[in-house]
Amino acid sequence: MYRYGTRLTHRLIALVLAGLIGISTPVQACTNFLLIAADGTPVYGRTLEYALQTQSEVVVMPRNTLFVGMRANNAPGPKWNARYALVGVMSFGQPFVSDGMNEKGLAGGALYFPDFAAYTPAGEADPKTALAPWEFLTWVLTNFATVAEVKAALDKVTIVDLPTPVVNFTLPFHFPIHDASGASIVIEPIDGKLKVYDNPLGVLTNSPPFDWHLNNIRNYVKISPVNANPLKIGGQTFAPLGQGSGLLGVPGDPTPPSRFIRALGYVASARQAPDGPQTVRLAEHILNNFDIPIGFISTGEKDGPLEYTQWTSIADLRARKCYIKGYQDQVLREVDLNTFDLDAKSLFVAPFRSNPTPPKLEFGKP
């Protein structure tokens, strides 16, 4: 049984979130998208940015894992057994994931959604079906196989405004969900209800809400991967300087609206790869453009925390393979869900590698 609520858990989350409260502004950057290979294989990519170490680990959660949610004052919340195994990333030693894919190819993430996430008040929800924000994604991935199943089940559950243990702080999330057919949705807690959007674009970042991002696309409809034609004025011809002139105006800053447009531009214009493995590499190339080094984003406070890309994940939703790399080791590491005992009685956990020295290039013998 994996339960939230031990004294050690409380102390750990208290220390972590005490830091988060003081730096609520910078912990907002995540980028998520879905690519479709020519053979129909969906490949999901995502970055996670935070301003302090999340102590992230890669985890495989077998079928029948028992989850017991936690309510206020350490009271037990809803219980469920995992119908499906999953691979994902958990933080602070807690058995819930902020990103993952299950054995059926359903994948998703918890992306920061500050200023707009509005959950159901805890006192107004049925405690048997009320999930804390940090529990919701794990509940989705351990119970459902497709986006359609998730949509059909959302009226049977609520996400409640529940501060994480000890510290009075509720984590604001919204959730992109994708499946092995290529279907995508976005789930957002708005005014105490779960609002669901179909997402044919497959892209999501952070605040504002998803429908705002869709409207914002209208500001960039002139942008094209095709170079601009030379311009003639007063008998003079002015040709573009270099390549990429059709993309002038694509926002390059790390704010969520700008990252949404930039990610959409890459997803819409990148040449389609033929299959899953090559689409994984394409996703990696795109995600490299959203990598934030330490120091690029700052609150301006002396010795203040600095947000950066802590890890990048990619998942082939048909092959059931996940690929992970961390800040200190920029080499993708494969986790093949098919190679695990998915009926095991305990979690499989692996830390992110720390390898600041690049591996040596091997030469053949002359």
mmCIF file of C-alpha atoms in Angstrom:
data_model
loop_
_atom_site.group_PDB
_atom_site.id
_atom_site.type_symbol
_atom_site.label_atom_id
_atom_site.label_comp_id
_atom_site.label_asym_id
_atom_site.label_seq_id
_atom_site.Cartn_x
_atom_site.Cartn_y
_atom_site.Cartn_z
ATOM 1 C CA MET A 1 0.000 0.000 0.000
ATOM 2 C CA TYR A 2 1.283 3.453 -0.883
ATOM 3 C CA ARG A 3 -0.177 6.177 1.285
ATOM 4 C CA TYR A 4 0.370 9.861 1.599
ATOM 5 C CA GLY A 5 0.530 11.059 5.150
ATOM 6 C CA THR A 6 3.548 9.838 7.080
ATOM 7 C CA ARG A 7 5.345 12.260 9.357
ATOM 8 C CA LEU A 8 8.419 12.138 7.115
ATOM 9 C CA THR A 9 6.281 12.949 4.100
ATOM 10 C CA HIS A 10 4.760 15.943 5.851
ATOM 11 C CA ARG A 11 8.116 17.330 6.888
ATOM 12 C CA LEU A 12 9.580 16.871 3.419
ATOM 13 C CA ILE A 13 6.709 18.535 1.605
ATOM 14 C CA ALA A 14 6.651 21.300 4.202
ATOM 15 C CA LEU A 15 10.275 22.132 3.522
ATOM 16 C CA VAL A 16 9.768 22.032 -0.222
ATOM 17 C CA LEU A 17 6.629 24.103 -0.337
ATOM 18 C CA ALA A 18 7.909 26.617 2.169
ATOM 19 C CA GLY A 19 10.370 27.452 -0.564
ATOM 20 C CA LEU A 20 7.700 27.408 -3.247
ATOM 21 C CA ILE A 21 5.537 29.951 -1.451
ATOM 22 C CA GLY A 22 8.395 32.402 -1.432
ATOM 23 C CA ILE A 23 9.051 31.916 -5.147
ATOM 24 C CA SER A 24 5.575 31.436 -6.555
ATOM 25 C CA THR A 25 6.271 33.643 -9.572
ATOM 26 C CA PRO A 26 9.024 31.667 -11.335
ATOM 27 C CA VAL A 27 7.752 28.106 -10.985
ATOM 28 C CA GLN A 28 5.564 28.204 -14.060
ATOM 29 C CA ALA A 29 7.367 26.872 -17.119
ATOM 30 C CA CYS A 30 6.415 23.569 -18.747
ATOM 31 C CA THR A 31 6.016 22.791 -22.438
ATOM 32 C CA ASN A 32 4.038 19.835 -23.789
ATOM 33 C CA PHE A 33 3.257 18.634 -27.312
ATOM 34 C CA LEU A 34 2.282 15.607 -29.385
ATOM 35 C CA LEU A 35 3.789 14.590 -32.731
ATOM 36 C CA ILE A 36 2.314 12.020 -35.118
ATOM 37 C CA ALA A 37 4.642 9.888 -37.250
ATOM 38 C CA ALA A 38 3.799 9.048 -40.860
ATOM 39 C CA ASP A 39 2.827 5.542 -39.750
ATOM 40 C CA GLY A 40 0.408 7.033 -37.197
ATOM 41 C CA THR A 41 2.549 6.584 -34.076
ATOM 42 C CA PRO A 42 1.925 9.349 -31.512
ATOM 43 C CA VAL A 43 4.993 10.639 -29.660
ATOM 44 C CA TYR A 44 4.604 12.875 -26.633
ATOM 45 C CA GLY A 45 7.226 15.363 -25.440
ATOM 46 C CA ARG A 46 7.449 17.505 -22.332
ATOM 47 C CA THR A 47 9.842 19.604 -20.260
ATOM 48 C CA LEU A 48 9.604 20.392 -16.559
ATOM 49 C CA GLU A 49 10.989 23.623 -15.147
ATOM 50 C CA TYR A 50 11.189 24.444 -11.456
ATOM 51 C CA ALA A 51 13.106 26.863 -9.294
ATOM 52 C CA LEU A 52 14.280 24.296 -6.753
ATOM 53 C CA GLN A 53 15.313 20.694 -6.820
ATOM 54 C CA THR A 54 12.235 18.483 -7.119
ATOM 55 C CA GLN A 55 14.187 15.325 -6.227
ATOM 56 C CA SER A 56 12.617 13.672 -9.249
ATOM 57 C CA GLU A 57 12.915 9.951 -9.897
ATOM 58 C CA VAL A 58 11.692 7.710 -12.687
ATOM 59 C CA VAL A 59 9.150 5.190 -11.428
ATOM 60 C CA VAL A 60 7.296 2.167 -12.792
ATOM 61 C CA MET A 61 4.071 1.512 -10.869
ATOM 62 C CA PRO A 62 2.712 -2.028 -11.384
ATOM 63 C CA ARG A 63 -0.902 -3.066 -11.757
ATOM 64 C CA ASN A 64 -2.942 -3.390 -8.568
ATOM 65 C CA THR A 65 -0.854 -0.848 -6.688
ATOM 66 C CA LEU A 66 -3.136 0.446 -3.939
ATOM 67 C CA PHE A 67 -3.411 4.212 -3.683
ATOM 68 C CA VAL A 68 -4.957 5.965 -0.701
ATOM 69 C CA GLY A 69 -5.448 9.679 -1.087
ATOM 70 C CA MET A 70 -5.125 12.097 1.772
ATOM 71 C CA ARG A 71 -7.529 14.725 3.015
ATOM 72 C CA ALA A 72 -7.177 17.484 5.566
ATOM 73 C CA ASN A 73 -5.836 16.548 8.998
ATOM 74 C CA ASN A 74 -4.318 13.375 7.568
ATOM 75 C CA ALA A 75 -7.742 11.812 7.031
ATOM 76 C CA PRO A 76 -7.842 9.071 4.380
ATOM 77 C CA GLY A 77 -9.235 10.005 1.004
ATOM 78 C CA PRO A 78 -10.425 7.867 -1.903
ATOM 79 C CA LYS A 79 -8.853 4.465 -2.460
ATOM 80 C CA TRP A 80 -8.201 2.751 -5.747
ATOM 81 C CA ASN A 81 -6.107 -0.046 -7.189
ATOM 82 C CA ALA A 82 -4.179 0.537 -10.381
ATOM 83 C CA ARG A 83 -5.914 -1.134 -13.279
ATOM 84 C CA TYR A 84 -2.975 -0.298 -15.540
ATOM 85 C CA ALA A 85 0.743 -0.075 -14.879
ATOM 86 C CA LEU A 86 2.544 3.154 -15.694
ATOM 87 C CA VAL A 87 5.975 4.684 -16.091
ATOM 88 C CA GLY A 88 6.460 8.276 -15.042
ATOM 89 C CA VAL A 89 8.306 10.834 -12.984
ATOM 90 C CA MET A 90 7.589 11.285 -9.289
ATOM 91 C CA SER A 91 9.007 13.947 -6.978
ATOM 92 C CA PHE A 92 9.981 14.222 -3.315
ATOM 93 C CA GLY A 93 9.670 10.457 -2.863
ATOM 94 C CA GLN A 94 5.895 10.524 -3.252
ATOM 95 C CA PRO A 95 4.032 7.802 -5.217
ATOM 96 C CA PHE A 96 2.230 10.125 -7.597
ATOM 97 C CA VAL A 97 3.458 11.320 -10.968
ATOM 98 C CA SER A 98 3.672 14.724 -12.586
ATOM 99 C CA ASP A 99 4.184 13.082 -15.967
ATOM 100 C CA GLY A 100 3.720 9.564 -17.258
ATOM 101 C CA MET A 101 2.433 6.949 -19.697
ATOM 102 C CA ASN A 102 0.543 3.767 -18.913
ATOM 103 C CA GLU A 103 0.688 0.319 -20.489
ATOM 104 C CA LYS A 104 -2.153 1.205 -22.896
ATOM 105 C CA GLY A 105 -0.366 4.260 -24.256
ATOM 106 C CA LEU A 106 -2.375 6.863 -22.352
ATOM 107 C CA ALA A 107 -0.037 9.687 -21.355
ATOM 108 C CA GLY A 108 -0.237 13.062 -19.702
ATOM 109 C CA GLY A 109 1.248 15.629 -17.401
ATOM 110 C CA ALA A 110 0.493 18.036 -14.594
ATOM 111 C CA LEU A 111 1.474 21.500 -15.819
ATOM 112 C CA TYR A 112 1.574 24.559 -13.598
ATOM 113 C CA PHE A 113 -1.545 26.729 -14.020
ATOM 114 C CA PRO A 114 -1.201 29.663 -11.590
ATOM 115 C CA ASP A 115 -3.775 32.443 -11.170
ATOM 116 C CA PHE A 116 -6.447 30.473 -13.040
ATOM 117 C CA ALA A 117 -6.772 27.048 -11.387
ATOM 118 C CA ALA A 118 -9.932 27.102 -9.237
ATOM 119 C CA TYR A 119 -10.785 23.772 -7.626
ATOM 120 C CA THR A 120 -13.956 22.588 -5.896
ATOM 121 C CA PRO A 121 -13.995 23.588 -2.208
ATOM 122 C CA ALA A 122 -13.123 20.488 -0.194
ATOM 123 C CA GLY A 123 -16.236 20.785 1.971
ATOM 124 C CA GLU A 124 -18.536 20.649 -1.070
ATOM 125 C CA ALA A 125 -17.174 17.419 -2.547
ATOM 126 C CA ASP A 126 -17.898 13.771 -1.818
ATOM 127 C CA PRO A 127 -14.762 12.592 0.026
ATOM 128 C CA LYS A 128 -15.017 9.209 -1.699
ATOM 129 C CA THR A 129 -14.517 10.769 -5.132
ATOM 130 C CA ALA A 130 -12.567 13.930 -4.293
ATOM 131 C CA LEU A 131 -8.955 13.937 -5.439
ATOM 132 C CA ALA A 132 -6.202 16.322 -4.428
ATOM 133 C CA PRO A 133 -4.514 18.154 -7.326
ATOM 134 C CA TRP A 134 -1.335 16.083 -6.975
ATOM 135 C CA GLU A 135 -3.315 12.806 -7.085
ATOM 136 C CA PHE A 136 -5.394 13.449 -10.201
ATOM 137 C CA LEU A 137 -2.927 12.520 -12.953
ATOM 138 C CA THR A 138 -1.962 9.255 -11.267
ATOM 139 C CA TRP A 139 -5.670 8.420 -10.924
ATOM 140 C CA VAL A 140 -6.152 9.031 -14.661
ATOM 141 C CA LEU A 141 -3.167 6.998 -15.811
ATOM 142 C CA THR A 142 -3.836 4.029 -13.519
ATOM 143 C CA ASN A 143 -7.528 3.739 -14.421
ATOM 144 C CA PHE A 144 -8.054 4.489 -18.111
ATOM 145 C CA ALA A 145 -6.799 3.389 -21.525
ATOM 146 C CA THR A 146 -8.020 6.153 -23.834
ATOM 147 C CA VAL A 147 -8.871 9.831 -23.923
ATOM 148 C CA ALA A 148 -12.516 8.901 -24.526
ATOM 149 C CA GLU A 149 -12.587 6.861 -21.303
ATOM 150 C CA VAL A 150 -11.097 9.762 -19.355
ATOM 151 C CA LYS A 151 -13.694 12.191 -20.698
ATOM 152 C CA ALA A 152 -16.524 9.810 -19.812
ATOM 153 C CA ALA A 153 -15.286 9.426 -16.228
ATOM 154 C CA LEU A 154 -14.709 13.063 -15.317
ATOM 155 C CA ASP A 155 -18.247 13.621 -14.062
ATOM 156 C CA LYS A 156 -17.587 10.943 -11.424
ATOM 157 C CA VAL A 157 -14.674 12.758 -9.775
ATOM 158 C CA THR A 158 -13.740 16.211 -8.506
ATOM 159 C CA ILE A 159 -10.430 17.903 -7.809
ATOM 160 C CA VAL A 160 -10.603 19.700 -4.495
ATOM 161 C CA ASP A 161 -8.858 22.777 -3.183
ATOM 162 C CA LEU A 162 -6.620 20.936 -0.773
ATOM 163 C CA PRO A 163 -3.359 22.418 0.467
ATOM 164 C CA THR A 164 -0.435 20.085 0.289
ATOM 165 C CA PRO A 165 0.275 18.665 3.775
ATOM 166 C CA VAL A 166 1.506 20.941 6.568
ATOM 167 C CA VAL A 167 1.970 24.038 4.382
ATOM 168 C CA ASN A 168 -1.140 25.954 3.408
ATOM 169 C CA PHE A 169 -0.512 25.904 -0.346
ATOM 170 C CA THR A 170 -2.655 24.383 -3.085
ATOM 171 C CA LEU A 171 -0.780 23.369 -6.213
ATOM 172 C CA PRO A 172 -2.393 24.873 -9.358
ATOM 173 C CA PHE A 173 -2.378 22.422 -12.270
ATOM 174 C CA HIS A 174 -3.983 21.782 -15.615
ATOM 175 C CA PHE A 175 -3.568 18.516 -17.474
ATOM 176 C CA PRO A 176 -2.810 17.593 -21.106
ATOM 177 C CA ILE A 177 -3.852 13.995 -21.854
ATOM 178 C CA HIS A 178 -2.956 12.017 -25.014
ATOM 179 C CA ASP A 179 -3.574 8.435 -26.112
ATOM 180 C CA ALA A 180 -2.207 5.857 -28.538
ATOM 181 C CA SER A 181 -4.744 6.813 -31.222
ATOM 182 C CA GLY A 182 -3.380 10.367 -31.300
ATOM 183 C CA ALA A 183 -6.354 11.903 -29.490
ATOM 184 C CA SER A 184 -5.613 14.788 -27.116
ATOM 185 C CA ILE A 185 -7.547 16.774 -24.535
ATOM 186 C CA VAL A 186 -6.820 19.460 -21.976
ATOM 187 C CA ILE A 187 -8.456 19.311 -18.532
ATOM 188 C CA GLU A 188 -8.600 22.568 -16.568
ATOM 189 C CA PRO A 189 -10.129 23.292 -13.146
ATOM 190 C CA ILE A 190 -12.140 26.460 -13.799
ATOM 191 C CA ASP A 191 -14.583 27.902 -11.244
ATOM 192 C CA GLY A 192 -14.697 24.652 -9.301
ATOM 193 C CA LYS A 193 -15.505 22.478 -12.310
ATOM 194 C CA LEU A 194 -13.389 20.418 -14.677
ATOM 195 C CA LYS A 195 -13.483 21.985 -18.111
ATOM 196 C CA VAL A 196 -12.430 19.717 -20.973
ATOM 197 C CA TYR A 197 -11.172 20.857 -24.360
ATOM 198 C CA ASP A 198 -10.438 18.689 -27.356
ATOM 199 C CA ASN A 199 -6.916 19.577 -28.428
ATOM 200 C CA PRO A 200 -6.256 18.765 -32.080
ATOM 201 C CA LEU A 201 -3.088 20.886 -31.910
ATOM 202 C CA GLY A 202 -1.592 18.661 -29.213
ATOM 203 C CA VAL A 203 0.237 21.619 -27.604
ATOM 204 C CA LEU A 204 -0.003 23.059 -24.092
ATOM 205 C CA THR A 205 2.127 25.259 -21.850
ATOM 206 C CA ASN A 206 0.930 27.113 -18.740
ATOM 207 C CA SER A 207 -1.402 30.022 -17.943
ATOM 208 C CA PRO A 208 -3.680 31.531 -19.243
ATOM 209 C CA PRO A 209 -6.385 28.922 -19.993
ATOM 210 C CA PHE A 210 -6.245 26.833 -23.142
ATOM 211 C CA ASP A 211 -8.990 28.734 -24.971
ATOM 212 C CA TRP A 212 -7.006 31.972 -24.522
ATOM 213 C CA HIS A 213 -3.991 30.350 -26.188
ATOM 214 C CA LEU A 214 -6.183 29.278 -29.107
ATOM 215 C CA ASN A 215 -7.388 32.843 -29.639
ATOM 216 C CA ASN A 216 -3.829 34.135 -29.398
ATOM 217 C CA ILE A 217 -2.872 32.080 -32.462
ATOM 218 C CA ARG A 218 -4.788 34.647 -34.523
ATOM 219 C CA ASN A 219 -2.010 37.155 -33.831
ATOM 220 C CA TYR A 220 0.464 34.975 -35.719
ATOM 221 C CA VAL A 221 -1.431 33.738 -38.780
ATOM 222 C CA LYS A 222 0.982 35.477 -41.169
ATOM 223 C CA ILE A 223 3.986 33.536 -39.899
ATOM 224 C CA SER A 224 5.236 30.799 -42.224
ATOM 225 C CA PRO A 225 8.238 28.469 -42.522
ATOM 226 C CA VAL A 226 8.471 29.632 -46.149
ATOM 227 C CA ASN A 227 10.935 32.460 -46.710
ATOM 228 C CA ALA A 228 9.509 35.861 -47.605
ATOM 229 C CA ASN A 229 9.776 37.047 -51.194
ATOM 230 C CA PRO A 230 12.070 39.967 -52.058
ATOM 231 C CA LEU A 231 10.416 43.372 -51.761
ATOM 232 C CA LYS A 232 10.649 46.028 -54.496
ATOM 233 C CA ILE A 233 10.465 49.682 -53.455
ATOM 234 C CA GLY A 234 11.452 52.688 -55.574
ATOM 235 C CA GLY A 235 13.182 50.572 -58.147
ATOM 236 C CA GLN A 236 15.237 48.808 -55.487
ATOM 237 C CA THR A 237 14.937 45.151 -54.541
ATOM 238 C CA PHE A 238 15.337 44.145 -50.912
ATOM 239 C CA ALA A 239 15.918 40.448 -50.371
ATOM 240 C CA PRO A 240 15.648 38.825 -46.938
ATOM 241 C CA LEU A 241 18.828 38.492 -44.928
ATOM 242 C CA GLY A 242 19.537 34.801 -44.574
ATOM 243 C CA GLN A 243 17.027 32.023 -44.057
ATOM 244 C CA GLY A 244 13.887 32.012 -41.923
ATOM 245 C CA SER A 245 12.442 35.390 -42.883
ATOM 246 C CA GLY A 246 8.940 33.933 -42.945
ATOM 247 C CA LEU A 247 9.283 33.259 -39.224
ATOM 248 C CA LEU A 248 10.031 36.830 -38.203
ATOM 249 C CA GLY A 249 7.704 37.585 -35.313
ATOM 250 C CA VAL A 250 7.769 34.171 -33.655
ATOM 251 C CA PRO A 251 8.133 35.030 -29.949
ATOM 252 C CA GLY A 252 11.374 33.827 -28.420
ATOM 253 C CA ASP A 253 10.871 34.577 -24.722
ATOM 254 C CA PRO A 254 10.076 31.859 -22.136
ATOM 255 C CA THR A 255 6.622 33.094 -21.093
ATOM 256 C CA PRO A 256 3.813 30.523 -21.483
ATOM 257 C CA PRO A 257 2.004 32.363 -24.330
ATOM 258 C CA SER A 258 5.234 32.672 -26.301
ATOM 259 C CA ARG A 259 6.255 29.072 -25.719
ATOM 260 C CA PHE A 260 2.817 27.906 -26.852
ATOM 261 C CA ILE A 261 3.162 29.731 -30.173
ATOM 262 C CA ARG A 262 6.743 28.587 -30.648
ATOM 263 C CA ALA A 263 5.914 24.954 -29.840
ATOM 264 C CA LEU A 264 2.947 25.055 -32.196
ATOM 265 C CA GLY A 265 5.208 26.437 -34.916
ATOM 266 C CA TYR A 266 7.637 23.564 -34.561
ATOM 267 C CA VAL A 267 4.919 20.914 -34.363
ATOM 268 C CA ALA A 268 3.066 22.297 -37.392
ATOM 269 C CA SER A 269 6.106 22.827 -39.621
ATOM 270 C CA ALA A 270 8.627 20.104 -38.744
ATOM 271 C CA ARG A 271 8.887 17.471 -41.460
ATOM 272 C CA GLN A 272 6.965 14.376 -40.395
ATOM 273 C CA ALA A 273 9.192 11.449 -39.475
ATOM 274 C CA PRO A 274 8.284 7.993 -40.797
ATOM 275 C CA ASP A 275 7.963 6.041 -37.542
ATOM 276 C CA GLY A 276 8.049 6.144 -33.768
ATOM 277 C CA PRO A 277 11.817 5.899 -33.168
ATOM 278 C CA GLN A 278 12.601 8.680 -35.627
ATOM 279 C CA THR A 279 9.762 10.803 -34.241
ATOM 280 C CA VAL A 280 11.301 10.422 -30.783
ATOM 281 C CA ARG A 281 14.453 12.033 -32.160
ATOM 282 C CA LEU A 282 12.391 14.750 -33.832
ATOM 283 C CA ALA A 283 10.684 15.458 -30.515
ATOM 284 C CA GLU A 284 14.079 15.718 -28.843
ATOM 285 C CA HIS A 285 15.226 18.298 -31.389
ATOM 286 C CA ILE A 286 12.092 20.363 -30.801
ATOM 287 C CA LEU A 287 12.358 20.114 -27.019
ATOM 288 C CA ASN A 288 15.953 21.348 -27.154
ATOM 289 C CA ASN A 289 14.529 24.727 -28.153
ATOM 290 C CA PHE A 290 12.693 24.963 -24.819
ATOM 291 C CA ASP A 291 15.618 24.063 -22.591
ATOM 292 C CA ILE A 292 16.137 26.775 -19.955
ATOM 293 C CA PRO A 293 19.622 26.983 -18.403
ATOM 294 C CA ILE A 294 20.181 28.118 -14.835
ATOM 295 C CA GLY A 295 20.207 31.902 -14.707
ATOM 296 C CA PHE A 296 18.141 32.670 -17.811
ATOM 297 C CA ILE A 297 15.050 33.320 -15.647
ATOM 298 C CA SER A 298 15.461 35.171 -12.353
ATOM 299 C CA THR A 299 13.339 36.973 -9.767
ATOM 300 C CA GLY A 300 16.102 39.540 -9.355
ATOM 301 C CA GLU A 301 16.609 38.601 -5.721
ATOM 302 C CA LYS A 302 20.185 38.191 -4.566
ATOM 303 C CA ASP A 303 20.922 34.483 -4.227
ATOM 304 C CA GLY A 304 17.272 33.829 -5.092
ATOM 305 C CA PRO A 305 16.120 30.550 -6.673
ATOM 306 C CA LEU A 306 16.551 30.198 -10.425
ATOM 307 C CA GLU A 307 14.090 28.286 -12.571
ATOM 308 C CA TYR A 308 15.566 25.864 -15.077
ATOM 309 C CA THR A 309 14.695 22.756 -17.082
ATOM 310 C CA GLN A 310 15.164 19.909 -14.627
ATOM 311 C CA TRP A 311 14.179 17.125 -16.973
ATOM 312 C CA THR A 312 12.809 16.327 -20.396
ATOM 313 C CA SER A 313 10.613 13.334 -21.194
ATOM 314 C CA ILE A 314 9.494 11.767 -24.468
ATOM 315 C CA ALA A 315 7.138 8.809 -24.877
ATOM 316 C CA ASP A 316 6.336 6.568 -27.834
ATOM 317 C CA LEU A 317 2.686 5.818 -27.099
ATOM 318 C CA ARG A 318 2.518 2.702 -29.284
ATOM 319 C CA ALA A 319 5.847 1.113 -28.385
ATOM 320 C CA ARG A 320 5.214 1.919 -24.673
ATOM 321 C CA LYS A 321 8.723 3.301 -24.363
ATOM 322 C CA CYS A 322 9.648 6.392 -22.383
ATOM 323 C CA TYR A 323 12.835 8.424 -22.801
ATOM 324 C CA ILE A 324 14.201 10.677 -20.069
ATOM 325 C CA LYS A 325 17.103 13.063 -19.653
ATOM 326 C CA GLY A 326 17.992 15.393 -16.791
ATOM 327 C CA TYR A 327 19.844 18.666 -16.448
ATOM 328 C CA GLN A 328 23.108 16.978 -15.454
ATOM 329 C CA ASP A 329 22.970 14.264 -18.121
ATOM 330 C CA GLN A 330 21.752 15.344 -21.544
ATOM 331 C CA VAL A 331 21.615 11.821 -22.967
ATOM 332 C CA LEU A 332 18.199 10.219 -23.418
ATOM 333 C CA ARG A 333 17.729 7.093 -21.303
ATOM 334 C CA GLU A 334 15.135 4.529 -22.415
ATOM 335 C CA VAL A 335 12.569 2.962 -20.105
ATOM 336 C CA ASP A 336 10.783 0.137 -21.924
ATOM 337 C CA LEU A 337 7.567 -0.611 -20.055
ATOM 338 C CA ASN A 338 7.323 -3.945 -21.878
ATOM 339 C CA THR A 339 10.398 -5.289 -20.073
ATOM 340 C CA PHE A 340 9.020 -4.924 -16.522
ATOM 341 C CA ASP A 341 6.962 -7.332 -14.457
ATOM 342 C CA LEU A 342 3.781 -5.274 -14.480
ATOM 343 C CA ASP A 343 2.254 -7.486 -11.785
ATOM 344 C CA ALA A 344 5.112 -6.948 -9.339
ATOM 345 C CA LYS A 345 4.332 -6.144 -5.711
ATOM 346 C CA SER A 346 6.481 -3.032 -5.388
ATOM 347 C CA LEU A 347 7.515 0.049 -7.314
ATOM 348 C CA PHE A 348 10.552 0.155 -9.584
ATOM 349 C CA VAL A 349 12.461 3.404 -8.988
ATOM 350 C CA ALA A 350 15.536 4.868 -10.699
ATOM 351 C CA PRO A 351 17.221 8.213 -9.986
ATOM 352 C CA PHE A 352 18.099 10.672 -12.699
ATOM 353 C CA ARG A 353 21.728 10.271 -13.690
ATOM 354 C CA SER A 354 24.235 13.010 -12.950
ATOM 355 C CA ASN A 355 26.961 12.879 -15.569
ATOM 356 C CA PRO A 356 28.322 16.352 -16.364
ATOM 357 C CA THR A 357 31.180 14.831 -18.390
ATOM 358 C CA PRO A 358 30.007 13.976 -21.924
ATOM 359 C CA PRO A 359 30.656 10.383 -23.008
ATOM 360 C CA LYS A 360 33.698 9.921 -25.207
ATOM 361 C CA LEU A 361 33.330 9.463 -28.941
ATOM 362 C CA GLU A 362 34.562 6.053 -30.010
ATOM 363 C CA PHE A 363 36.751 5.741 -33.111
ATOM 364 C CA GLY A 364 37.331 2.636 -35.132
ATOM 365 C CA LYS A 365 40.803 1.185 -35.340
ATOM 366 C CA PRO A 366 42.842 2.452 -38.325
#
